Amino acid sequence: VAAKLINGGVAGLVGVTCVFPIDLAKTRLQNQQGQDVYKGMIDCLTKTARAEGFFGMYRGAAVNLTLVTPEKAIKLAANDFFRQLLMEDGMQRNLKMEMLAGCGAGICQVVVTCPMEMLKIQLQDAGRLAVQHQGSASVPTSASRSYVTGSPSTYKCPSATLIAWELFRTQGPAGLYKGLGATLLRDIPFSIIYFPLFANLNNLGINELTGKASFAHSFVSGCVAGSAAAVAVTPLDVLKTRIQTLKKGLGEDSYNGVTDCARKIWLQEGPSAFMKGAGCRALVIAPLFGIAQGVYFLGIGERILKYFE
């Protein structure tokens, strides 16, 4: 178990560092309503780098890097645990049991995923809101208020600690789990699709002598399975992102749950809005899970533990 936790943590740190700017672009594109600030991923990253500097593309990365280790560790270790529990040695091919194991992993990881994503989204979307705010600074509305009463700088550069404390102070622990239902709605189907697909793709490359697939094969299998699952659940990710965004731009809707969010998006923005950021999401998840599974199957955790024996 310790080795699996180390593998998941290392994979998460490496993966997030590599793909975080694309994830930031995904969040900003999904949150756009009406007049678009960004025309696509490249336009979003270009404008972000120009307006906020290189590190502006990593806004919210600290939250992700802090919590991605337990999140990935829980996700990968839980999937292995449920596979062993449901499939005896965890190696037989049983699609139903693999999907059930993936479902269990998705439920377990949401304990960390929900607050992590909620805080990350506020930080990632701050730059987009700042652009709108600058264009309408003379029109004060309730939508342009800060997370807490304070100076305009709080609006432009919110702090994860400040947001978390304000939510905890006003709403208790439940405030950090805003959008829990939407997160479960996204993560469970993702895990049900991803883990069985990866396991079956990876089994195609297992070496009979070593009992393992090569790093390259595990990496590619993770990329393919991750991108397929990511695109499949993009509509649910759009709903989750919109619901978890605490602060809206001028003229943007607020939502009272998943059904209300889906209805308003469908009526006001059309069916295509449910696939906003699908390309970005595939580009984020593919290498993220490719790296994760590559590290996992290389057994870095086992090597680290062996070194300290």
XYZ file of C-alpha atoms in Angstrom:
309
model
C 0.000 0.000 0.000
C 2.833 2.420 0.859
C 4.428 1.823 -2.541
C 1.129 2.497 -4.309
C 0.675 5.737 -2.405
C 4.185 6.877 -3.363
C 3.609 5.935 -7.005
C 0.347 7.861 -7.110
C 1.883 10.895 -5.446
C 4.948 11.069 -7.703
C 2.816 10.569 -10.798
C 0.405 13.300 -9.730
C 3.141 15.864 -9.055
C 4.904 15.243 -12.369
C 1.692 15.137 -14.368
C 0.137 18.296 -12.929
C 3.341 20.287 -13.420
C 3.403 19.315 -17.103
C -0.223 20.004 -18.040
C -1.511 22.647 -15.613
C -1.578 25.579 -18.101
C -3.876 23.577 -20.396
C -6.125 22.811 -17.423
C -6.300 26.534 -16.658
C -7.374 27.209 -20.260
C -10.045 24.493 -19.949
C -11.535 26.096 -16.840
C -11.650 29.566 -18.378
C -13.174 28.321 -21.632
C -15.847 26.304 -19.803
C -16.834 29.272 -17.644
C -17.365 31.655 -20.545
C -20.961 32.726 -21.074
C -22.174 35.091 -23.758
C -19.338 37.291 -25.014
C -16.166 35.213 -25.144
C -12.935 36.611 -23.741
C -10.962 33.727 -25.276
C -11.435 32.144 -28.696
C -9.736 28.865 -27.896
C -6.948 27.188 -25.952
C -4.032 28.883 -27.744
C -5.718 32.301 -27.577
C -6.414 31.788 -23.868
C -2.838 30.798 -23.025
C -1.396 33.613 -25.147
C -3.590 36.269 -23.535
C -2.963 34.841 -20.067
C 0.820 34.890 -20.521
C 0.675 38.414 -21.930
C -1.561 39.815 -19.184
C -0.428 37.798 -16.152
C 3.048 36.577 -17.056
C 4.331 33.028 -17.387
C 3.367 32.105 -13.825
C -0.152 33.383 -14.477
C -0.664 30.154 -16.407
C 0.062 28.289 -13.157
C -2.487 30.188 -11.069
C -3.985 27.638 -8.688
C -1.176 25.150 -9.240
C -0.103 25.283 -5.577
C -3.493 23.948 -4.468
C -3.354 21.220 -7.070
C 0.215 20.202 -6.285
C -0.556 20.090 -2.572
C -3.637 17.909 -2.900
C -2.938 15.933 -6.080
C -0.651 13.528 -4.214
C -3.367 12.215 -1.873
C -5.943 12.401 -4.674
C -3.972 10.311 -7.175
C -2.729 8.012 -4.446
C -6.290 7.339 -3.276
C -7.580 6.890 -6.835
C -4.922 4.408 -7.974
C -4.646 2.525 -4.688
C -8.444 2.293 -4.304
C -8.815 0.901 -7.818
C -6.186 -1.758 -7.102
C -7.814 -2.573 -3.761
C -11.254 -3.040 -5.296
C -9.829 -5.080 -8.171
C -8.159 -7.421 -5.684
C -11.323 -7.593 -3.604
C -13.707 -8.213 -6.486
C -11.484 -10.292 -8.773
C -9.487 -12.458 -6.370
C -5.962 -11.803 -7.709
C -7.016 -8.702 -9.660
C -5.743 -10.114 -12.953
C -8.762 -11.840 -14.519
C -10.581 -9.972 -17.239
C -14.068 -9.272 -15.990
C -15.481 -6.070 -17.421
C -18.314 -5.746 -14.909
C -15.983 -6.160 -11.935
C -13.445 -3.769 -13.488
C -16.157 -1.137 -13.917
C -17.327 -1.671 -10.336
C -13.742 -1.285 -9.085
C -13.426 1.946 -11.074
C -16.680 3.170 -9.543
C -15.305 2.517 -6.052
C -12.108 4.409 -6.879
C -14.113 7.383 -8.157
C -16.175 7.532 -4.971
C -13.104 7.334 -2.721
C -11.098 10.041 -4.473
C -13.879 12.643 -4.315
C -13.045 13.227 -0.631
C -9.953 15.112 -1.833
C -10.985 15.991 -5.390
C -14.002 18.141 -4.544
C -12.322 20.757 -2.290
C -9.174 20.707 -4.444
C -11.081 21.411 -7.649
C -13.345 23.978 -6.033
C -10.404 26.059 -4.769
C -8.404 25.555 -7.963
C -11.267 26.769 -10.150
C -11.577 30.066 -8.232
C -7.887 30.787 -8.748
C -7.820 29.683 -12.381
C -10.830 31.790 -13.337
C -9.665 34.946 -11.553
C -7.785 36.231 -14.604
C -10.826 35.934 -16.862
C -12.962 37.778 -14.308
C -10.299 40.462 -13.955
C -10.474 41.155 -17.710
C -14.244 41.596 -17.485
C -13.896 43.665 -14.316
C -11.445 46.069 -15.952
C -13.846 46.641 -18.821
C -16.728 47.482 -16.514
C -15.016 48.972 -13.440
C -17.463 51.869 -13.437
C -20.494 49.556 -13.113
C -20.558 48.105 -9.592
C -22.786 45.069 -9.231
C -23.173 42.202 -6.815
C -21.367 39.988 -9.326
C -18.210 42.074 -9.037
C -17.814 41.831 -5.284
C -14.824 40.079 -3.833
C -14.951 36.751 -2.042
C -14.774 38.788 1.125
C -15.060 42.500 1.794
C -11.738 44.025 0.796
C -9.729 45.859 -1.788
C -9.820 45.304 -5.553
C -6.557 43.415 -5.260
C -8.429 40.613 -3.525
C -10.571 40.316 -6.610
C -7.619 40.141 -8.974
C -5.413 37.827 -6.950
C -7.548 35.710 -4.608
C -5.770 33.501 -2.123
C -6.671 29.831 -1.767
C -6.222 30.118 1.991
C -8.465 33.185 2.132
C -11.189 31.532 0.045
C -11.023 28.291 2.059
C -11.142 30.124 5.393
C -14.065 32.328 4.319
C -16.039 29.296 3.123
C -15.269 27.369 6.293
C -16.163 30.374 8.478
C -19.479 31.082 6.774
C -20.631 27.626 5.711
C -18.592 25.148 7.720
C -16.927 22.078 6.136
C -19.837 21.833 3.659
C -18.614 25.045 2.032
C -15.474 23.276 0.835
C -17.622 20.544 -0.699
C -19.768 22.747 -2.900
C -20.537 20.801 -6.070
C -19.968 17.418 -4.426
C -22.848 15.853 -6.356
C -21.558 17.225 -9.660
C -18.044 16.001 -8.849
C -19.336 12.497 -8.144
C -21.419 12.675 -11.310
C -18.242 13.331 -13.283
C -15.658 11.203 -11.467
C -17.621 7.969 -11.154
C -18.378 7.638 -14.906
C -14.809 8.708 -15.674
C -13.357 5.964 -13.479
C -15.852 3.398 -14.792
C -14.655 4.143 -18.336
C -10.969 4.770 -17.662
C -9.816 1.901 -15.463
C -11.338 -1.028 -17.424
C -10.239 0.523 -20.726
C -6.699 1.063 -19.455
C -6.476 -2.421 -17.936
C -7.519 -4.082 -21.188
C -5.243 -1.918 -23.342
C -2.326 -2.459 -20.979
C -2.865 -6.229 -20.923
C -2.197 -6.287 -24.659
C 1.413 -5.306 -24.019
C 2.259 -7.453 -20.981
C 5.562 -9.327 -21.302
C 5.155 -12.970 -20.309
C 8.622 -13.089 -18.740
C 8.307 -9.979 -16.539
C 4.531 -9.982 -16.077
C 4.497 -6.251 -16.794
C 3.918 -4.031 -19.795
C 6.717 -1.749 -20.925
C 6.799 1.857 -19.770
C 5.995 3.048 -23.303
C 3.002 0.727 -23.586
C 1.641 1.713 -20.157
C 2.128 5.386 -21.012
C 0.286 5.105 -24.343
C -2.465 2.990 -22.777
C -2.949 5.605 -20.064
C -3.050 8.404 -22.645
C -5.609 6.663 -24.858
C -7.848 5.556 -21.983
C -7.555 8.944 -20.270
C -8.412 11.011 -23.341
C -11.356 8.748 -24.252
C -12.811 8.938 -20.734
C -12.140 12.683 -20.499
C -14.006 13.522 -23.692
C -16.888 11.205 -22.756
C -17.542 13.017 -19.461
C -16.812 16.572 -20.648
C -20.502 17.628 -20.400
C -20.460 16.588 -16.737
C -17.178 18.444 -16.213
C -18.719 21.609 -17.664
C -21.607 21.321 -15.189
C -19.190 20.755 -12.299
C -17.009 23.718 -13.256
C -19.970 26.096 -13.593
C -21.503 24.986 -10.272
C -18.222 25.187 -8.344
C -17.356 28.657 -9.640
C -18.279 30.864 -6.708
C -17.834 34.182 -8.482
C -19.509 34.974 -11.772
C -18.679 37.637 -14.333
C -21.068 40.429 -15.233
C -24.274 39.074 -16.720
C -23.340 35.446 -16.049
C -25.812 33.012 -14.531
C -25.677 31.344 -11.147
C -27.053 27.833 -10.744
C -29.129 25.959 -8.179
C -27.814 22.472 -8.784
C -26.987 20.145 -11.651
C -30.453 20.120 -13.259
C -30.804 23.908 -13.190
C -27.298 24.307 -14.606
C -27.920 21.832 -17.442
C -31.255 23.460 -18.324
C -29.840 27.000 -18.461
C -26.812 25.977 -20.529
C -29.031 24.093 -22.998
C -31.516 26.955 -23.407
C -29.083 29.876 -23.429
C -25.923 28.487 -25.023
C -27.054 25.429 -26.957
C -25.922 21.776 -26.887
C -22.414 22.617 -28.107
C -21.703 24.432 -24.812
C -21.616 21.066 -23.041
C -18.441 20.212 -24.954
C -16.576 23.422 -24.092
C -12.973 22.653 -23.257
C -13.210 19.046 -24.515
C -9.972 19.350 -26.484
C -8.178 20.938 -23.536
C -9.510 18.286 -21.199
C -8.255 15.484 -23.447
C -4.856 17.185 -23.672
C -4.746 17.465 -19.866
C -5.962 13.995 -18.932
C -4.079 12.006 -21.587
C -0.513 12.822 -20.443
C -1.615 13.096 -16.805
C -2.815 9.513 -16.687
C -0.149 8.347 -19.111
C 2.502 9.588 -16.689
C 0.559 8.214 -13.723
C 0.286 4.721 -15.132
C 3.856 4.766 -16.432
C 5.186 5.652 -12.971
C 2.832 3.168 -11.362
C 3.969 0.295 -13.538
C 7.637 1.239 -13.306
C 7.294 0.666 -9.573
C 9.066 3.833 -8.416
C 7.421 3.511 -5.006
C 8.732 -0.026 -4.586
C 12.245 1.131 -5.490
C 12.145 4.004 -3.011
C 10.992 1.710 -0.197
C 13.636 -0.859 -1.103
C 16.306 1.834 -0.940
C 15.382 2.649 2.673
C 15.259 -0.967 3.810
